[in-house]
């Protein structure tokens, strides 16, 4: 079972309510598996410890004030040393527990994030081929990077930033209630008003923030287009036009930022106002309560110290709820991605009984269309005898590459059947089918690993000797040895280091190493120089020997080589 | 050429001079706000003392000034927040405009040296850093300083001794913070590297998905990615330990002085130098400055980090611009372009062009062929004015390149290259870039000539179809035809073709060749060719090898 399946199995299948923010959050947290318990405990422990830490300080202050108050009655320092030592000792202990919890929490969050990314990357290797054809690889990558980073942010900070202040606020509230419940209730009323006001701003601020992110994306696009299209911009003298367009969007962005600014400034003003109102309520009530003997000044001081922390935490909860919502939007996109259908293990048998011909590959009455409207292949028949070479010839768009993709199992056929070695396609798993075929694509892709490793991909357990032998057969050994690091040379992004012919020969070596009975060869369109072409052709001849070969031909010379030419 | 250096290389920090008043207001409001808070505290201290002295407090007398303080506080907080963000917003907008205006004028060399990806990253991520610098770092640093200074001044007025006790542990805090940030910094570099590796590997895997799928490489590639992920988690473990220690230490250093201060207060009271009210007010104020004081070391580090981004962006602004004279000459004369003894190299050591001389006559059809690295593309770039000869002369219509106004010169040149770039926008807009203000009929006409009209009209939105990520996807051949339509519309006398068909398949190529033949009529054409059939129409062929012209052939058919 694929890794991504395991995880998705853990966090529950997609359900009708998958738009609900709480459900998305729950799904995210469930993805942490066993780590979640540790994660949650660490957050709780951090909150308890931090609030106790503040409470200790507040109690010490209370103690000192009460000493000052009773100054006249005795020795101001009596028993102080023990109390201070106790306080410092407890404080140290708290900080230590905090450090450990912080470590556990952070590591669980990081593991959760890594796990999420692993799941997404596994998924992105297992999508049906059509997905990659429709989505560019950079588009796919940026989606994965951005969404997984943001969604991991829920583990990393967002969840804690809401849960912790909430917990701490409760702890402070308990301590405050114990010190003086009358003052506490009044103060809490003032804070609640603050909370409501902040809540009122959430909706409009989110609206502007959405507009801002749209404009921001446009700005980024504009810069990227200016860079990519620089040549045309210069030749067609579009400089000022491009700059004007950019400035227009940039100004729009500024205006949106200004609107946001005005709103958050209003909010800050109100928060400050209510913060001071809280102090006012505190003083006024405190004075009344103290003068009536309901509470004492030292309790009042301690409550006030805690109140500062409590209302700060209350504001934090309010502050981070909208940002949590925007992170959950990314988590939602993550799950949409994870819920995409994968390439099946094998294709389903959906055709009436057909009898295979006697070829190694036998194609019976196959109809195929990419979009369900226009058939690329219609009732197509072909038998390829074992060991023979068939060249496919057709105008562009007439389905010769499509046929290769069908045989490779990159797309399922719409109707009809493909038989390989006399067995129906659906009786193989896709992995088994692909094990039988070596494929040399039109533009051979070299991975950014060493040349040896690139060749080894043909047969992962191949020895060094096998690799060298394959490279020799592919006429690649000599130029590889000429490179500074020989077989250990990394090929660099898109194999830029090597010429087209060299890349092709490495791809051929890979196919030779795979040693599959069937070979599919998509001929390169661009011309190679004569020497290079001769080397490539020679190695191809070696590769084709004894194999059933399908060549997607672009050149007349290839057609002459084939045992059979099929025109589509 | 005399242009003022200021306009050529705008300074990033000039914007500060333009918007300093926002910053000034911000500081003023911050100061006002702290004063209001201090005033509030002192009133609280007062009334507490009076309460203990057994005086009756008239609530109204106490409340009215406090309510005024409250309203003023709200207003100051509003002004503070508003001016702070305004400062950052205006700065950002300005800097972005500055960068983009500069970008289109920088010499092409720079883009080749840096690579579009790196440059893009620079512009975006460094821009984000700068945003954070102006939106958070600088203002918060300023306000932290102001809060600390005002509060300390207040404490100092009450008792100089108390102030000294407050500040006593501060150097220790700075020292510890400095040590730990150094440690975290090293880990952060490893971390950045690991993430880069991860992205690179994942990108590699996705790009090669066709090979990956057909060779059953899923497990292998999964391992490649998972290994890096596991390494990231391992690295994080070390980083988290450092951060945890950092947290404990900085908290201790913040907390211990507080305890010492409380005890000191007690000592002062016992000597009759302090009242309960003062302790009370002091405890409140201490809370106010504890955070800004703790944050300052971190802020200094951030500012230092962000300064790197400022420097990197300033580098972009300091780049040399394209050479441009002021001449606007008529396209006259038999000789269209002429290179005499041109030498050129991308770097000092490696000469790419050696003593190139060639003459392009009006109406001729010239082809450049040769191996890659032979120099033919570089010559083309020099002809476009993207690069300048290091030695030798480049003349167009009889005038030296440096005499020309660069935009005037490019009026006469059209370029169709192998990598077609279509801007996001509609098809009509894209074609119209060839001639700003072109009428709809003209656009349709050139699209017919480029053999793409039929395709366009069968799209649901026809010429108004959006292209690019959010719109229709065009095949390589279709995109190339649009580029040719654009060139048709521009109708320039010189046409440069840089392997225009190398990215399309053989069948499509034939169609495009026909259109190119059509557009070449009555123009001076220079083609970089990669397939022999491309140059069948050429009257003159230059063969490039290792930066030299090794052969010049004149074919009879064209002339």
Short mmCIF file of C-alpha atoms in Angstrom, two decimals, chain A residues 277-530:
data_model
loop_
_atom_site.label_atom_id
_atom_site.label_comp_id
_atom_site.label_asym_id
_atom_site.label_seq_id
_atom_site.Cartn_x
_atom_site.Cartn_y
_atom_site.Cartn_z
CA UNK A 277 -11.00 51.28 30.31
CA UNK A 278 -10.10 47.98 31.95
CA UNK A 279 -7.58 49.74 34.17
CA UNK A 280 -10.11 52.41 34.99
CA UNK A 281 -12.75 49.87 35.93
CA UNK A 282 -10.12 48.11 37.95
CA UNK A 283 -9.07 51.19 39.88
CA UNK A 284 -12.55 52.49 40.45
CA UNK A 285 -13.94 49.16 41.56
CA UNK A 286 -10.80 48.29 43.45
CA UNK A 287 -11.05 51.49 45.44
CA UNK A 288 -14.67 50.87 46.21
CA UNK A 289 -14.09 47.23 47.11
CA UNK A 290 -11.06 47.97 49.27
CA UNK A 291 -12.74 50.82 51.08
CA UNK A 292 -15.68 48.53 51.80
CA UNK A 293 -13.35 45.78 52.98
CA UNK A 294 -14.42 43.29 50.30
CA UNK A 295 -10.84 42.76 49.17
CA UNK A 296 -7.32 43.89 50.07
CA UNK A 297 -4.83 46.01 48.26
CA UNK A 298 -2.34 43.18 47.90
CA UNK A 299 -4.94 40.96 46.28
CA UNK A 300 -5.86 43.83 44.03
CA UNK A 301 -2.25 44.24 42.91
CA UNK A 302 -1.91 40.53 42.19
CA UNK A 303 -5.19 40.47 40.28
CA UNK A 304 -4.08 43.41 38.21
CA UNK A 305 -0.82 41.73 37.31
CA UNK A 306 -2.70 38.64 36.19
CA UNK A 307 -5.33 40.68 34.40
CA UNK A 308 -2.70 42.08 32.08
CA UNK A 309 -1.69 38.58 31.06
CA UNK A 310 -5.26 37.42 30.78
CA UNK A 311 -6.51 40.16 28.52
CA UNK A 312 -3.40 39.78 26.36
CA UNK A 313 -4.24 36.12 25.91
CA UNK A 314 -7.85 36.90 25.19
CA UNK A 315 -6.73 39.23 22.42
CA UNK A 316 -4.42 36.56 21.07
CA UNK A 317 -7.31 34.15 20.67
CA UNK A 318 -9.26 36.79 18.77
CA UNK A 319 -6.23 37.72 16.70
CA UNK A 320 -5.39 34.21 15.59
CA UNK A 321 -8.83 32.90 14.75
CA UNK A 322 -8.97 34.67 11.37
CA UNK A 323 -5.45 33.64 10.53
CA UNK A 324 -6.29 30.06 11.47
CA UNK A 325 -9.19 30.25 9.03
CA UNK A 326 -6.87 31.28 6.22
CA UNK A 327 -4.43 28.47 7.05
CA UNK A 328 -7.30 26.01 7.07
CA UNK A 329 -8.14 27.13 3.56
CA UNK A 330 -4.73 25.80 2.55
CA UNK A 331 -5.28 22.62 4.54
CA UNK A 332 -8.50 22.21 2.60
CA UNK A 333 -6.56 22.45 -0.65
CA UNK A 334 -4.12 19.90 0.69
CA UNK A 335 -6.94 17.46 1.31
CA UNK A 336 -8.48 18.16 -2.06
CA UNK A 337 -5.15 17.20 -3.52
CA UNK A 338 -4.81 14.11 -1.35
CA UNK A 339 -8.34 13.07 -2.25
CA UNK A 340 -7.58 13.06 -5.98
CA UNK A 341 -7.90 9.67 -7.60
CA UNK A 342 -4.56 7.92 -8.04
CA UNK A 343 -3.40 5.84 -10.92
CA UNK A 344 -5.03 2.48 -10.23
CA UNK A 345 -2.94 -0.58 -9.57
CA UNK A 346 -4.42 -2.18 -12.67
CA UNK A 347 -7.04 -1.08 -15.18
CA UNK A 348 -10.47 -2.53 -15.03
CA UNK A 349 -11.76 -4.94 -17.53
CA UNK A 350 -14.57 -3.16 -19.29
CA UNK A 351 -14.68 -4.69 -22.76
CA UNK A 352 -16.44 -7.66 -24.22
CA UNK A 353 -14.43 -10.79 -24.72
CA UNK A 354 -11.85 -10.37 -27.44
CA UNK A 355 -9.32 -12.91 -28.60
CA UNK A 356 -5.68 -11.93 -28.84
CA UNK A 357 -3.81 -12.22 -32.12
CA UNK A 358 -0.55 -14.07 -32.17
CA UNK A 359 1.77 -11.10 -31.74
CA UNK A 360 3.85 -10.24 -28.70
CA UNK A 361 1.69 -7.16 -28.55
CA UNK A 362 -1.78 -7.44 -29.88
CA UNK A 363 -4.10 -4.48 -30.11
CA UNK A 364 -7.75 -5.30 -30.71
CA UNK A 365 -10.43 -2.85 -31.67
CA UNK A 366 -9.03 -0.07 -29.51
CA UNK A 367 -10.79 3.27 -29.33
CA UNK A 368 -9.35 6.11 -27.34
CA UNK A 369 -9.99 9.78 -26.78
CA UNK A 370 -8.37 12.24 -24.36
CA UNK A 371 -11.38 14.42 -23.84
CA UNK A 372 -14.26 12.03 -24.52
CA UNK A 373 -15.26 13.96 -27.60
CA UNK A 374 -12.70 13.53 -30.30
CA UNK A 375 -11.39 10.00 -30.86
CA UNK A 376 -7.66 9.83 -31.40
CA UNK A 377 -7.80 6.11 -32.15
CA UNK A 378 -10.85 4.38 -33.56
CA UNK A 379 -11.33 0.61 -33.69
CA UNK A 380 -7.65 0.20 -34.08
CA UNK A 381 -6.03 -3.19 -34.70
CA UNK A 382 -2.37 -4.08 -34.71
CA UNK A 383 -0.31 -7.20 -34.14
CA UNK A 384 3.37 -6.91 -33.48
CA UNK A 385 5.22 -10.21 -33.85
CA UNK A 386 7.83 -11.11 -31.29
CA UNK A 387 11.27 -9.71 -32.04
CA UNK A 388 10.10 -7.50 -34.89
CA UNK A 389 10.40 -3.76 -35.25
CA UNK A 390 7.32 -1.75 -36.10
CA UNK A 391 7.59 1.87 -37.10
CA UNK A 392 4.58 4.11 -36.59
CA UNK A 393 4.21 6.88 -39.06
CA UNK A 394 1.60 9.59 -38.96
CA UNK A 395 1.05 13.29 -39.05
CA UNK A 396 1.31 15.09 -35.77
CA UNK A 397 -1.81 14.65 -33.65
CA UNK A 398 -2.83 11.40 -35.33
CA UNK A 399 -2.12 9.25 -32.33
CA UNK A 400 1.26 7.65 -32.68
CA UNK A 401 2.47 8.93 -29.33
CA UNK A 402 -0.94 8.08 -27.94
CA UNK A 403 -0.51 4.47 -28.92
CA UNK A 404 2.78 4.34 -27.03
CA UNK A 405 1.13 5.89 -24.00
CA UNK A 406 -1.64 3.29 -24.09
CA UNK A 407 0.81 0.42 -24.28
CA UNK A 408 2.74 1.93 -21.37
CA UNK A 409 -0.49 2.11 -19.41
CA UNK A 410 -0.33 5.87 -18.99
CA UNK A 411 -3.96 6.04 -20.08
CA UNK A 412 -6.65 3.35 -20.03
CA UNK A 413 -8.28 2.52 -23.35
CA UNK A 414 -11.91 3.57 -23.79
CA UNK A 415 -12.88 0.42 -25.63
CA UNK A 416 -11.17 -2.62 -27.05
CA UNK A 417 -8.25 -4.42 -25.60
CA UNK A 418 -4.50 -4.64 -25.58
CA UNK A 419 -2.85 -8.03 -25.12
CA UNK A 420 0.75 -8.40 -24.12
CA UNK A 421 2.39 -11.77 -24.52
CA UNK A 422 -1.05 -13.21 -25.07
CA UNK A 423 -2.42 -11.96 -21.78
CA UNK A 424 -5.01 -9.21 -21.47
CA UNK A 425 -3.73 -5.89 -20.22
CA UNK A 426 -6.07 -5.88 -17.26
CA UNK A 427 -4.58 -9.14 -16.03
CA UNK A 428 -1.33 -7.35 -15.36
CA UNK A 429 -0.76 -4.75 -12.74
CA UNK A 430 0.59 -1.56 -14.26
CA UNK A 431 3.87 -2.21 -12.51
CA UNK A 432 4.12 -5.64 -14.14
CA UNK A 433 3.36 -4.29 -17.60
CA UNK A 434 5.96 -1.59 -17.26
CA UNK A 435 8.45 -4.15 -16.13
CA UNK A 436 8.07 -5.76 -19.58
CA UNK A 437 8.73 -2.54 -21.48
CA UNK A 438 11.77 -0.36 -21.86
CA UNK A 439 10.91 3.12 -22.99
CA UNK A 440 13.19 5.71 -24.55
CA UNK A 441 11.30 9.00 -24.61
CA UNK A 442 11.64 11.68 -27.23
CA UNK A 443 13.42 14.05 -24.92
CA UNK A 444 15.22 11.74 -22.54
CA UNK A 445 14.93 13.04 -19.03
CA UNK A 446 18.00 12.75 -16.86
CA UNK A 447 17.52 13.05 -13.12
CA UNK A 448 19.71 15.33 -11.09
CA UNK A 449 21.74 12.47 -9.67
CA UNK A 450 24.98 10.89 -10.86
CA UNK A 451 25.19 9.41 -14.35
CA UNK A 452 25.67 5.96 -12.83
CA UNK A 453 22.51 6.38 -10.81
CA UNK A 454 20.62 7.58 -13.89
CA UNK A 455 21.54 4.43 -15.74
CA UNK A 456 20.88 2.27 -12.69
CA UNK A 457 17.25 3.43 -12.72
CA UNK A 458 16.82 0.85 -15.49
CA UNK A 459 17.42 -1.90 -12.94
CA UNK A 460 17.77 -0.67 -9.37
CA UNK A 461 19.81 -3.63 -8.15
CA UNK A 462 22.34 -3.49 -10.99
CA UNK A 463 26.01 -3.74 -10.11
CA UNK A 464 28.62 -1.24 -11.21
CA UNK A 465 29.85 -3.67 -13.88
CA UNK A 466 26.32 -3.98 -15.30
CA UNK A 467 26.10 -0.22 -15.55
CA UNK A 468 29.43 0.15 -17.30
CA UNK A 469 28.54 -2.65 -19.67
CA UNK A 470 25.23 -0.99 -20.55
CA UNK A 471 26.98 2.34 -21.05
CA UNK A 472 29.52 0.72 -23.36
CA UNK A 473 26.76 -0.87 -25.44
CA UNK A 474 25.06 2.51 -25.63
CA UNK A 475 28.28 4.19 -26.85
CA UNK A 476 28.20 6.31 -23.74
CA UNK A 477 31.15 4.92 -21.82
CA UNK A 478 33.82 6.95 -23.61
CA UNK A 479 32.30 10.36 -23.14
CA UNK A 480 31.37 9.53 -19.56
CA UNK A 481 34.98 8.66 -18.81
CA UNK A 482 36.04 11.98 -20.36
CA UNK A 483 33.98 13.87 -17.77
CA UNK A 484 35.84 15.08 -14.74
CA UNK A 485 33.99 12.85 -12.28
CA UNK A 486 33.23 10.03 -14.69
CA UNK A 487 30.18 8.03 -13.69
CA UNK A 488 29.77 10.10 -10.56
CA UNK A 489 29.12 13.31 -12.51
CA UNK A 490 25.82 14.82 -11.54
CA UNK A 491 23.81 15.65 -14.60
CA UNK A 492 22.49 18.96 -13.31
CA UNK A 493 19.07 20.39 -13.90
CA UNK A 494 17.55 18.93 -17.04
CA UNK A 495 20.90 17.49 -17.94
CA UNK A 496 22.19 20.75 -19.35
CA UNK A 497 25.72 19.61 -18.93
CA UNK A 498 25.37 17.04 -21.69
CA UNK A 499 24.53 17.44 -25.34
CA UNK A 500 21.33 16.07 -26.81
CA UNK A 501 23.06 13.04 -28.28
CA UNK A 502 24.82 12.24 -25.03
CA UNK A 503 21.61 12.45 -23.06
CA UNK A 504 19.98 10.13 -25.53
CA UNK A 505 22.75 7.59 -25.19
CA UNK A 506 22.39 7.60 -21.41
CA UNK A 507 18.67 6.99 -21.82
CA UNK A 508 19.51 4.14 -24.15
CA UNK A 509 21.96 2.68 -21.63
CA UNK A 510 19.17 2.83 -19.07
CA UNK A 511 16.89 0.90 -21.41
CA UNK A 512 19.62 -1.64 -22.19
CA UNK A 513 20.13 -2.24 -18.49
CA UNK A 514 16.43 -2.77 -17.99
CA UNK A 515 16.60 -5.61 -20.50
CA UNK A 516 12.86 -5.78 -21.11
CA UNK A 517 11.42 -7.87 -23.95
CA UNK A 518 9.53 -4.91 -25.42
CA UNK A 519 11.03 -1.61 -26.45
CA UNK A 520 9.20 1.60 -27.20
CA UNK A 521 11.26 4.25 -28.83
CA UNK A 522 10.09 7.80 -29.40
CA UNK A 523 12.48 9.26 -31.89
CA UNK A 524 13.96 12.67 -31.26
CA UNK A 525 12.83 15.39 -33.66
CA UNK A 526 15.70 17.76 -33.48
CA UNK A 527 18.67 17.02 -35.62
CA UNK A 528 21.90 15.81 -34.14
CA UNK A 529 25.16 16.34 -35.90
CA UNK A 530 26.22 13.47 -38.10
#
